[in-house]
């Protein structure tokens, strides 16, 4: 890679970003102006609302028979508040209103409450045990009524305490010692820095992650979709610069903008925190009971330095992911639509910082977005471990590298850079304008993936919960019906879309041998993951096993092995893979379809093993051109699971070399080598089969 070329390209990209007003607004104005205005504005509004509530009078109608006890207690409470008003300048008292002063009578008291002529209505009756029962009626959806009911409850608590003391004193005992037989003293050993870190650790990670996303979003859109829309990408590609040099320059630009945005946000938040500290230390905040004297900001310097490093690492990751998504778009508008789901996912994942008792374990340190939020939170709480810090930083860098490699595949694909209608969603066109034949576009494919996933989550989960094993079968019918009906409506060739053609028997045998090799490797990987995450694997398998147990073997095999082998293959290796293969390069299509297949099974712990199987199935379909090759392997894979379910431990007893759980390193290596040998044999046989097929086709054409 030529550094001078990258430097010139980087300079060009930075100038383009600086000229973009949207990027500058998100980069500078939002962190330095908008956030402080929102923070202080919200604080001012909350203070004003709270002040108004505390200085209002709330109307109470009493319909009680207690000899005036409650009314007297309300007056006593109001008098005490008025006396204390000279110190804290707040009065929130209750005003007893005669029902005759209202436009409603007792029969219409509900209307009076809804019309806010009355805030609380109190009645009393004698209970079965002879005690007086007070009942308050209010409207919780009306702020004044809800707050007034709290004030009435406080007065009733005071009345209860006064009556209790009087009863105890009438019996000749000390009311204080009876009511409070012992004292409670609470000692909080948390330092002022820890208390402040606990507060900051809840809010700061979320704000930093969102600011990083916002800071990278518009530069990424401008560097990818913006270039396409302006028509300057073609010119850029004609320059004497390699594709990876262009990608590195664009990536560094977006990452730099994200880092600058995050740093400006940290400065802005730091100033706001400094202001809040001054406010807390001021006399005006003395009534809050907070004392931050002696607070040492220097204590947070190590945590902030590591946070900055973490922000840099996360910026690399989020920049690469954002560019991968926006590179698929052809215009600013389309890129904004694509980036919306990413924004929602990042926001929901970053919310983990608000959830208490979520620890930064070695497992959580591998989860994107969540790991950086928990890391910053732990740093501010002074309890981050060096190992977890290293895993978080390293994982973000690795994820960024993988995303950059994927971005390189995108820029190497002319079909994506210069899309000629292959990204359109054809269902929104007039059916009369649709051409017969062909396969789905990339737009069709992504649309169907989203639609099937939504239907599967909202409808499939419901029918599975209500109908058990037959609900599982219904879910399979659902996921195959959507792409099939879509293909029919858009006049696609069902044979080409779903790869519905036969191939030589040798190709099926070769594909099965190749799959068995991958299966052995995947099985060892699953065993390793099981050793690392036993609880997650148990919870993943137990739910399905509970549903299937009690059913006959034939029914279970049909629903768990045969139905997914047909329905899921028609969706993923049929419709989805056809659309990707038509738009992307070979391995790009295989990898994307494999990842989607893994995500579809909604198990984070089994994502990688499932994606590996999906990749093998896609490769077999690509090589043979027949969906039946992947169907056979899929059925075999699921059939092993069903067999193990009905015959627990049988495979481990008869084939411990392969299925044994507690295996040594040497045994794992031998099984892995066997898997590689089977893969090579299967690949060679597959090549022989395809060569024979090609020779047969040539001989027929020559005749």
XYZ file of C-alpha atoms in Angstrom:
703
model
C 0.000 0.000 0.000
C 1.397 3.394 -1.043
C 1.251 5.862 1.839
C 1.476 8.919 -0.423
C -1.577 7.840 -2.397
C -3.541 7.133 0.782
C -2.497 10.524 2.167
C -3.757 12.350 -0.920
C -7.007 10.373 -0.919
C -7.449 11.047 2.800
C -6.974 14.777 2.203
C -9.591 14.663 -0.549
C -12.083 12.781 1.641
C -11.582 15.163 4.575
C -12.239 18.161 2.323
C -15.433 16.517 1.084
C -16.612 15.971 4.650
C -15.803 19.541 5.697
C -17.860 20.852 2.780
C -20.846 18.772 3.905
C -23.024 20.910 6.187
C -24.891 17.923 7.632
C -21.657 16.308 8.754
C -20.394 19.528 10.351
C -23.679 20.022 12.192
C -23.572 16.486 13.614
C -19.835 16.757 14.287
C -19.609 20.144 16.026
C -22.953 21.798 16.696
C -24.696 18.779 18.225
C -22.062 17.954 20.875
C -21.071 21.539 21.707
C -24.447 23.261 21.479
C -27.447 20.959 21.119
C -26.588 18.537 23.948
C -25.907 21.294 26.525
C -29.111 23.084 25.514
C -31.090 19.865 25.858
C -29.481 19.092 29.219
C -29.939 22.528 30.735
C -33.324 23.025 29.115
C -34.592 19.727 30.513
C -33.169 20.597 33.927
C -34.850 24.012 33.867
C -38.203 22.578 32.798
C -38.089 19.845 35.445
C -37.158 22.401 38.090
C -40.004 24.686 37.030
C -42.563 21.865 36.992
C -41.406 20.590 40.367
C -41.461 24.121 41.792
C -44.993 24.721 40.516
C -46.176 21.432 41.973
C -44.632 22.203 45.361
C -46.180 25.685 45.556
C -49.709 24.743 44.562
C -52.793 24.037 46.618
C -54.693 20.824 46.065
C -58.439 20.530 46.576
C -59.695 17.708 48.790
C -63.316 16.785 49.514
C -63.825 14.899 52.777
C -66.829 12.666 53.355
C -65.600 10.973 56.510
C -67.041 10.208 59.939
C -63.969 10.389 62.184
C -64.875 13.255 64.491
C -62.825 15.696 62.428
C -59.523 13.841 63.005
C -58.426 13.859 59.355
C -59.455 17.485 58.803
C -57.547 18.551 61.940
C -54.464 16.620 60.841
C -54.576 18.297 57.396
C -54.679 21.724 59.034
C -51.771 20.787 61.345
C -49.743 19.551 58.372
C -50.440 22.760 56.425
C -49.414 24.917 59.382
C -46.130 23.012 59.763
C -45.358 23.428 56.055
C -46.089 27.149 56.179
C -43.711 27.540 59.131
C -40.945 25.707 57.236
C -41.655 27.705 54.072
C -39.378 30.486 55.296
C -36.424 28.102 54.967
C -37.056 26.118 51.792
C -39.634 28.477 50.191
C -41.956 25.613 49.226
C -45.587 25.142 50.173
C -47.616 22.209 48.865
C -50.695 22.144 51.062
C -54.145 20.596 50.900
C -57.265 22.721 50.791
C -60.427 21.164 52.188
C -63.306 22.018 49.860
C -66.988 21.846 50.744
C -68.942 19.848 48.207
C -71.513 22.653 48.106
C -68.888 24.942 46.572
C -68.633 22.720 43.492
C -70.888 22.482 40.477
C -71.220 18.705 41.081
C -72.827 16.847 43.983
C -71.543 13.675 45.636
C -73.299 11.492 43.065
C -71.202 13.094 40.343
C -67.907 13.210 42.233
C -66.196 11.172 39.472
C -67.033 13.915 36.980
C -65.651 16.518 39.380
C -62.380 14.557 39.574
C -62.165 14.175 35.787
C -62.917 17.902 35.279
C -60.203 18.716 37.876
C -62.592 20.646 40.124
C -61.480 18.210 42.837
C -58.087 16.549 43.148
C -58.868 13.896 45.781
C -62.100 12.602 47.321
C -61.831 10.831 50.703
C -64.500 8.644 52.315
C -64.562 6.472 55.428
C -66.430 3.415 56.674
C -66.247 0.991 59.559
C -64.619 -2.327 58.638
C -65.635 -5.810 59.759
C -63.117 -5.725 62.607
C -64.480 -2.384 63.847
C -61.582 -0.306 62.534
C -62.104 2.829 60.445
C -61.265 2.399 56.732
C -60.290 5.485 54.690
C -60.719 5.328 50.909
C -59.125 7.839 48.546
C -60.452 8.378 45.035
C -58.268 10.153 42.471
C -57.238 10.164 38.792
C -53.690 8.873 38.321
C -53.524 10.146 34.732
C -53.932 13.753 35.999
C -50.676 15.027 37.494
C -52.235 17.241 40.189
C -54.682 14.537 41.281
C -51.950 11.898 41.449
C -49.631 14.186 43.447
C -52.445 15.297 45.759
C -53.250 11.668 46.592
C -49.645 11.222 47.716
C -50.022 14.241 50.003
C -53.254 12.827 51.448
C -51.534 9.487 52.068
C -48.730 11.288 53.898
C -51.296 13.009 56.125
C -53.034 9.679 56.784
C -49.677 8.176 57.758
C -49.128 11.081 60.143
C -52.617 10.545 61.583
C -51.903 6.827 62.003
C -48.659 7.555 63.831
C -50.344 10.144 66.090
C -53.175 7.731 66.988
C -50.637 4.962 67.670
C -48.582 7.160 69.969
C -51.691 8.285 71.833
C -52.871 4.701 72.374
C -49.448 3.625 73.662
C -49.176 6.618 75.998
C -52.691 5.966 77.331
C -51.429 2.505 78.305
C -48.653 4.136 80.333
C -45.749 3.212 78.014
C -43.100 5.215 76.198
C -44.458 5.549 72.637
C -41.036 6.255 71.074
C -39.422 3.116 72.528
C -42.397 0.950 71.572
C -42.682 2.247 68.007
C -38.905 2.384 67.503
C -37.442 -0.399 69.687
C -34.049 0.077 68.018
C -32.258 2.684 65.934
C -30.891 2.141 62.431
C -27.697 3.807 61.289
C -26.569 3.466 57.676
C -22.919 3.816 56.740
C -22.100 4.239 53.077
C -18.399 3.510 52.545
C -18.480 4.505 48.869
C -16.225 7.439 48.173
C -17.505 10.581 46.510
C -15.642 9.508 43.381
C -17.392 6.119 43.363
C -20.795 7.736 43.807
C -20.124 10.123 40.951
C -18.742 7.249 38.830
C -21.883 5.217 39.429
C -24.010 8.060 38.089
C -21.719 8.793 35.154
C -21.330 5.102 34.308
C -25.055 4.845 33.660
C -25.407 7.767 31.261
C -21.980 8.452 29.767
C -21.489 5.144 27.830
C -24.864 5.484 26.116
C -24.173 9.087 25.139
C -20.687 8.280 23.817
C -21.859 5.316 21.729
C -24.719 7.290 20.193
C -22.459 10.287 19.528
C -19.943 8.009 17.806
C -22.664 6.549 15.624
C -24.003 9.994 14.742
C -20.497 11.278 14.100
C -19.724 8.477 11.637
C -23.135 8.250 10.004
C -23.100 11.258 7.690
C -19.400 11.049 6.699
C -19.971 7.364 5.852
C -23.033 8.191 3.759
C -21.167 10.966 1.952
C -18.104 8.789 1.308
C -20.132 5.924 -0.178
C -23.683 6.624 -1.332
C -22.910 10.334 -1.744
C -20.126 9.538 -4.214
C -22.492 7.376 -6.231
C -25.252 9.988 -6.257
C -22.861 12.752 -7.340
C -21.376 10.507 -10.040
C -17.821 11.060 -8.788
C -17.148 7.454 -7.758
C -16.482 6.361 -11.333
C -13.915 9.158 -11.690
C -12.289 8.196 -8.404
C -11.924 4.582 -9.524
C -10.179 5.654 -12.751
C -7.369 7.294 -10.752
C -4.058 5.419 -10.412
C -5.085 4.148 -6.970
C -5.893 0.642 -5.869
C -9.297 -0.217 -4.426
C -7.915 -1.009 -0.980
C -6.142 2.361 -0.891
C -9.433 4.117 -1.622
C -11.174 2.051 1.055
C -8.495 2.792 3.682
C -8.672 6.535 2.962
C -12.464 6.582 3.240
C -12.393 4.421 6.352
C -9.791 6.595 8.102
C -11.849 9.687 7.272
C -15.044 8.270 8.751
C -13.240 6.870 11.811
C -11.484 10.211 12.391
C -14.794 12.064 12.235
C -16.282 9.628 14.727
C -13.349 10.089 17.113
C -13.534 13.882 16.853
C -17.273 13.763 17.508
C -16.785 11.511 20.535
C -14.005 13.704 21.959
C -16.108 16.841 21.530
C -18.959 15.064 23.274
C -16.655 14.087 26.133
C -15.491 17.696 26.461
C -19.081 18.947 26.353
C -20.232 16.408 28.933
C -17.208 17.173 31.097
C -18.111 20.857 31.165
C -21.712 20.045 32.036
C -20.565 17.712 34.822
C -18.248 20.457 36.132
C -21.182 22.862 36.137
C -23.369 20.362 37.980
C -20.650 19.882 40.575
C -20.509 23.638 41.118
C -24.284 23.647 41.461
C -24.171 20.829 43.996
C -21.507 22.624 46.027
C -23.424 25.910 45.956
C -25.622 27.088 48.754
C -28.628 26.850 46.477
C -28.218 23.062 46.461
C -27.700 22.715 50.168
C -31.234 21.468 50.640
C -30.481 18.472 48.437
C -28.284 16.962 51.107
C -25.389 16.534 48.693
C -21.863 17.458 49.585
C -19.115 17.024 46.999
C -16.429 18.891 48.875
C -13.119 17.068 48.580
C -14.106 15.471 45.309
C -10.960 14.674 43.312
C -11.307 14.803 39.548
C -7.763 13.475 39.168
C -8.990 10.079 40.371
C -10.796 9.602 37.047
C -7.773 10.367 34.843
C -6.695 6.695 34.365
C -10.302 5.691 33.665
C -10.723 8.501 31.145
C -7.472 7.601 29.366
C -8.589 3.989 28.924
C -12.034 5.267 27.898
C -10.428 7.341 25.149
C -8.575 4.254 23.904
C -11.830 2.299 24.005
C -13.564 5.045 22.066
C -10.852 4.846 19.412
C -11.276 1.060 19.111
C -15.066 1.288 18.966
C -14.826 4.086 16.406
C -12.918 1.736 14.092
C -15.641 -0.890 14.452
C -18.698 1.344 14.090
C -17.126 3.236 11.171
C -16.451 0.031 9.256
C -19.949 -1.334 9.918
C -21.601 1.945 8.937
C -19.639 2.091 5.695
C -20.535 -1.515 4.852
C -24.220 -0.662 5.143
C -24.147 2.692 3.355
C -21.977 1.278 0.538
C -24.958 -0.834 -0.512
C -27.069 2.278 -1.150
C -27.201 4.316 -4.347
C -28.338 7.636 -2.885
C -28.433 9.695 0.308
C -32.092 8.845 0.826
C -31.555 5.128 0.422
C -28.511 5.192 2.719
C -30.519 6.941 5.442
C -33.149 4.222 5.167
C -30.496 1.519 5.446
C -28.833 3.134 8.460
C -32.054 3.376 10.514
C -32.090 -0.316 11.572
C -28.424 -0.045 12.610
C -29.254 3.003 14.734
C -32.051 1.131 16.512
C -29.861 -1.910 17.148
C -27.006 0.210 18.526
C -29.345 2.225 20.761
C -31.048 -0.863 22.179
C -27.720 -2.604 22.784
C -26.169 0.501 24.364
C -29.105 0.610 26.782
C -27.402 -2.272 28.624
C -25.522 0.329 30.654
C -28.802 1.307 32.350
C -29.522 -2.279 33.416
C -28.215 -2.995 36.932
C -26.110 -6.042 37.814
C -24.961 -6.723 34.236
C -21.279 -7.572 34.594
C -18.446 -7.285 32.081
C -17.613 -10.977 31.903
C -15.336 -12.545 29.305
C -18.473 -13.524 27.374
C -20.008 -10.047 27.428
C -16.637 -8.582 26.421
C -17.139 -10.196 23.004
C -20.564 -8.650 22.343
C -20.245 -5.563 20.097
C -21.530 -2.227 21.471
C -22.481 -3.816 24.800
C -18.827 -4.507 25.603
C -17.695 -0.896 25.210
C -20.657 0.378 27.285
C -19.925 -2.037 30.130
C -16.204 -1.290 29.903
C -16.722 2.467 30.328
C -19.197 1.819 33.140
C -16.729 -0.426 34.999
C -13.872 2.018 34.457
C -15.882 4.794 36.096
C -16.683 2.417 38.981
C -12.943 1.607 39.356
C -13.505 -2.144 38.945
C -12.442 -2.981 35.394
C -10.068 -5.950 35.085
C -7.107 -5.899 32.725
C -8.181 -9.100 30.957
C -11.676 -7.811 30.192
C -10.252 -4.491 28.985
C -7.916 -6.297 26.604
C -10.716 -8.509 25.238
C -12.988 -5.513 24.597
C -10.307 -3.513 22.795
C -9.025 -6.479 20.794
C -12.490 -7.707 19.803
C -13.491 -4.268 18.499
C -10.321 -4.076 16.401
C -10.891 -7.595 15.031
C -14.537 -6.831 14.206
C -13.384 -3.660 12.448
C -10.841 -5.609 10.365
C -13.484 -8.149 9.353
C -15.863 -5.344 8.387
C -13.129 -3.634 6.340
C -12.416 -6.903 4.517
C -16.110 -7.204 3.754
C -16.119 -3.577 2.596
C -13.281 -4.468 0.247
C -15.417 -7.230 -1.236
C -18.172 -4.691 -1.813
C -15.837 -2.292 -3.631
C -14.513 -5.133 -5.749
C -18.042 -5.882 -6.934
C -19.177 -3.847 -9.926
C -22.712 -5.158 -9.412
C -22.964 -3.234 -6.143
C -21.059 -0.124 -7.201
C -22.908 0.262 -10.491
C -26.241 -1.364 -9.802
C -28.512 -1.580 -12.814
C -31.773 -2.223 -11.080
C -30.492 -5.232 -9.153
C -31.190 -3.542 -5.841
C -34.822 -2.697 -6.613
C -37.753 -4.232 -4.772
C -39.877 -5.401 -7.672
C -43.087 -6.075 -5.767
C -43.749 -2.321 -5.692
C -43.813 -2.188 -9.491
C -46.854 -2.831 -11.624
C -47.191 -6.531 -12.271
C -47.855 -5.886 -15.942
C -44.385 -4.295 -16.211
C -42.632 -7.287 -14.658
C -40.661 -9.530 -16.982
C -41.110 -13.270 -16.788
C -38.172 -15.412 -15.759
C -34.966 -14.573 -13.966
C -34.215 -14.582 -10.258
C -34.856 -12.110 -7.412
C -32.845 -8.922 -7.031
C -30.806 -8.052 -3.962
C -33.586 -5.654 -2.966
C -36.155 -8.445 -3.248
C -33.946 -10.670 -1.126
C -33.448 -8.191 1.709
C -37.156 -7.386 1.663
C -38.103 -11.064 1.981
C -35.531 -11.632 4.746
C -36.990 -8.751 6.761
C -40.582 -9.816 6.102
C -39.984 -13.469 7.000
C -38.096 -12.522 10.166
C -40.930 -10.227 11.296
C -43.588 -12.833 10.562
C -41.548 -15.556 12.221
C -41.066 -13.513 15.399
C -44.643 -12.271 15.742
C -46.679 -15.096 14.196
C -44.336 -18.081 14.352
C -43.603 -17.629 18.044
C -47.320 -17.380 18.819
C -48.323 -20.541 16.983
C -45.370 -22.407 18.493
C -46.457 -21.348 21.969
C -50.089 -22.343 21.335
C -49.679 -25.512 19.275
C -46.290 -26.898 20.320
C -44.745 -29.238 17.779
C -47.430 -28.503 15.186
C -46.712 -24.825 15.694
C -43.104 -25.562 14.726
C -44.389 -27.213 11.560
C -46.639 -24.200 10.905
C -43.626 -21.897 11.257
C -41.794 -23.897 8.604
C -44.758 -23.608 6.241
C -44.809 -19.874 6.927
C -41.163 -19.289 6.021
C -41.437 -21.174 2.733
C -44.801 -19.680 1.714
C -43.591 -16.077 1.731
C -40.714 -16.435 -0.785
C -42.714 -18.881 -2.912
C -45.703 -16.535 -3.231
C -43.365 -13.588 -3.830
C -41.580 -15.419 -6.633
C -44.888 -16.361 -8.261
C -46.271 -12.823 -8.006
C -43.124 -11.218 -9.437
C -43.059 -13.819 -12.277
C -39.687 -15.281 -11.329
C -38.473 -18.593 -12.698
C -39.176 -21.043 -9.887
C -36.631 -23.484 -11.283
C -33.804 -20.925 -11.299
C -34.852 -19.128 -8.122
C -35.029 -22.278 -6.012
C -32.364 -24.283 -7.905
C -34.864 -27.030 -8.658
C -32.823 -29.329 -10.847
C -31.185 -32.720 -10.478
C -27.525 -33.521 -10.761
C -25.445 -36.692 -11.011
C -25.658 -39.126 -8.038
C -21.902 -38.752 -7.581
C -22.407 -35.031 -6.878
C -24.826 -35.819 -4.050
C -22.403 -38.363 -2.572
C -19.504 -35.910 -2.885
C -21.549 -33.156 -1.286
C -22.494 -35.418 1.625
C -18.847 -36.425 2.197
C -17.787 -32.771 2.081
C -20.531 -31.916 4.546
C -19.482 -34.732 6.908
C -15.978 -33.252 7.029
C -17.339 -29.838 7.912
C -19.769 -31.467 10.356
C -16.871 -32.972 12.318
C -15.163 -29.586 12.575
C -18.410 -27.881 13.507
C -19.083 -30.568 16.122
C -15.692 -29.955 17.751
C -16.326 -26.205 17.711
C -19.723 -26.759 19.363
C -18.085 -28.914 22.048
C -15.539 -26.184 22.757
C -18.301 -23.577 22.991
C -20.272 -25.928 25.234
C -17.314 -26.152 27.604
C -17.089 -22.351 27.676
C -20.838 -21.619 27.874
C -22.609 -24.724 29.293
C -25.591 -22.831 30.717
C -26.353 -21.060 27.434
C -26.263 -24.340 25.480
C -28.501 -26.088 28.009
C -31.099 -23.319 27.949
C -31.021 -23.250 24.138
C -31.647 -26.981 23.732
C -33.997 -27.572 26.667
C -36.884 -25.528 25.286
C -37.082 -27.379 21.976
C -36.509 -30.759 23.631
C -39.403 -30.173 26.052
C -41.718 -29.415 23.127
C -40.673 -32.465 21.102
C -40.546 -35.067 23.865
C -43.700 -37.130 24.044
C -44.205 -37.138 20.286
C -43.633 -40.186 18.117
C -40.312 -40.672 16.378
C -41.812 -40.493 12.903
C -43.634 -37.218 13.633
C -40.533 -35.697 15.193
C -38.302 -36.721 12.293
C -40.794 -35.273 9.824
C -41.093 -31.926 11.624
C -37.521 -31.466 12.862
C -35.526 -33.105 10.057
C -37.547 -33.244 6.839
C -39.619 -30.046 7.121
C -36.656 -27.679 7.782
C -34.600 -29.469 5.118
C -37.252 -28.493 2.583
C -38.655 -25.196 3.877
C -35.498 -23.537 5.214
C -33.472 -24.613 2.195
C -36.043 -23.169 -0.205
C -35.837 -19.881 1.662
C -32.098 -19.556 2.404
C -30.353 -21.565 -0.303
C -33.172 -21.039 -2.755
C -34.651 -17.539 -2.802
C -32.060 -15.747 -0.636
C -28.956 -17.291 -2.175
C -30.291 -16.772 -5.716
C -30.775 -13.063 -5.074
C -27.335 -12.644 -3.510
C -25.604 -14.757 -6.158
C -27.167 -12.560 -8.840
C -25.849 -9.364 -7.214
C -22.689 -10.227 -5.299
C -19.574 -12.238 -5.903
C -19.476 -15.941 -5.062
C -17.991 -15.862 -1.574
C -19.736 -12.625 -0.638
C -23.091 -14.246 -1.427
C -22.159 -17.410 0.472
C -20.939 -15.562 3.568
C -23.899 -13.157 3.764
C -26.452 -15.939 3.343
C -24.610 -18.021 5.959
C -24.627 -15.193 8.508
C -28.341 -14.566 7.927
C -29.000 -18.291 8.374
C -27.162 -18.181 11.711
C -28.977 -15.042 12.878
C -32.351 -16.498 11.882
C -31.971 -19.276 14.460
C -31.939 -16.586 17.209
C -29.253 -18.202 19.361
C -26.190 -16.069 19.979
C -24.206 -18.999 21.336
C -24.920 -21.151 18.248
C -24.542 -18.331 15.735
C -21.091 -19.361 14.474
C -21.735 -23.148 14.200
C -25.059 -22.558 12.451
C -23.522 -20.003 10.091
C -20.782 -22.519 9.195
C -23.404 -25.094 8.245
C -25.274 -22.466 6.242
C -22.078 -21.598 4.386
C -21.473 -25.263 3.465
C -25.050 -25.669 2.247
C -24.704 -22.534 0.098
C -21.387 -23.745 -1.342
C -22.936 -27.089 -2.325
C -25.838 -25.362 -4.061
C -23.446 -23.022 -5.853
C -21.250 -25.928 -6.998
C -23.959 -28.397 -7.996
C -26.677 -25.935 -8.975
C -29.132 -28.212 -7.161
C -31.010 -27.412 -3.969
C -31.426 -31.131 -3.298
C -27.745 -31.423 -2.346
C -28.185 -29.028 0.595
C -31.550 -30.578 1.496
C -29.909 -33.991 1.972
C -27.179 -32.586 4.211
C -29.621 -30.422 6.184
C -31.883 -33.409 6.810
C -28.890 -35.506 7.904
C -27.722 -32.802 10.337
C -31.133 -32.363 11.985
C -31.714 -36.136 11.972
C -28.648 -36.614 14.193
C -30.148 -34.195 16.709
C -33.455 -36.100 16.748
C -31.655 -39.440 17.116
C -29.662 -38.140 20.081
C -32.852 -36.788 21.644
C -34.621 -40.169 21.552
C -31.449 -42.145 22.317
C -29.470 -39.951 24.713
C -25.817 -40.905 24.961
C -26.006 -43.531 22.198
C -23.720 -41.668 19.812
C -21.212 -40.963 22.556
C -21.146 -44.637 23.595
C -20.782 -46.071 20.093
C -18.607 -43.304 18.576
C -16.769 -41.669 21.485
C -13.925 -40.693 19.179
C -16.251 -38.244 17.414
C -19.087 -37.440 19.813
C -17.336 -37.790 23.176
C -17.551 -34.629 25.276
C -14.414 -34.914 27.456
C -11.775 -35.293 24.757
C -8.099 -34.536 24.988
C -6.220 -32.135 22.751
C -4.748 -34.964 20.655
C -8.171 -36.478 20.063
C -9.599 -33.128 18.999
C -6.716 -32.630 16.571
C -7.224 -36.114 15.078
C -10.959 -35.520 14.591
C -10.214 -32.167 12.992
C -7.710 -33.806 10.644
C -10.284 -36.465 9.733
C -12.742 -33.687 8.982
C -10.237 -31.949 6.722
C -9.513 -35.229 4.896
C -13.220 -35.806 4.281
C -13.562 -32.244 3.026
C -10.716 -32.748 0.541
C -12.155 -36.072 -0.646
C -15.599 -34.568 -1.030
C -14.218 -31.576 -2.930
C -12.231 -33.830 -5.313
C -15.238 -36.040 -5.984
C -17.381 -32.956 -6.512
C -14.902 -31.594 -9.047
C -14.859 -34.958 -10.850
C -18.650 -35.017 -10.971
C -18.854 -31.479 -12.326
C -16.131 -32.203 -14.890
C -18.001 -35.265 -16.149
C -21.150 -33.181 -16.393
C -19.351 -30.495 -18.388
C -17.820 -33.099 -20.731
C -21.215 -34.719 -21.285
C -22.739 -31.346 -22.121
C -19.934 -30.569 -24.605
C -20.265 -33.943 -26.327
C -24.020 -33.489 -26.677
C -23.566 -30.053 -28.180
C -20.961 -31.348 -30.652
C -23.342 -34.073 -31.788
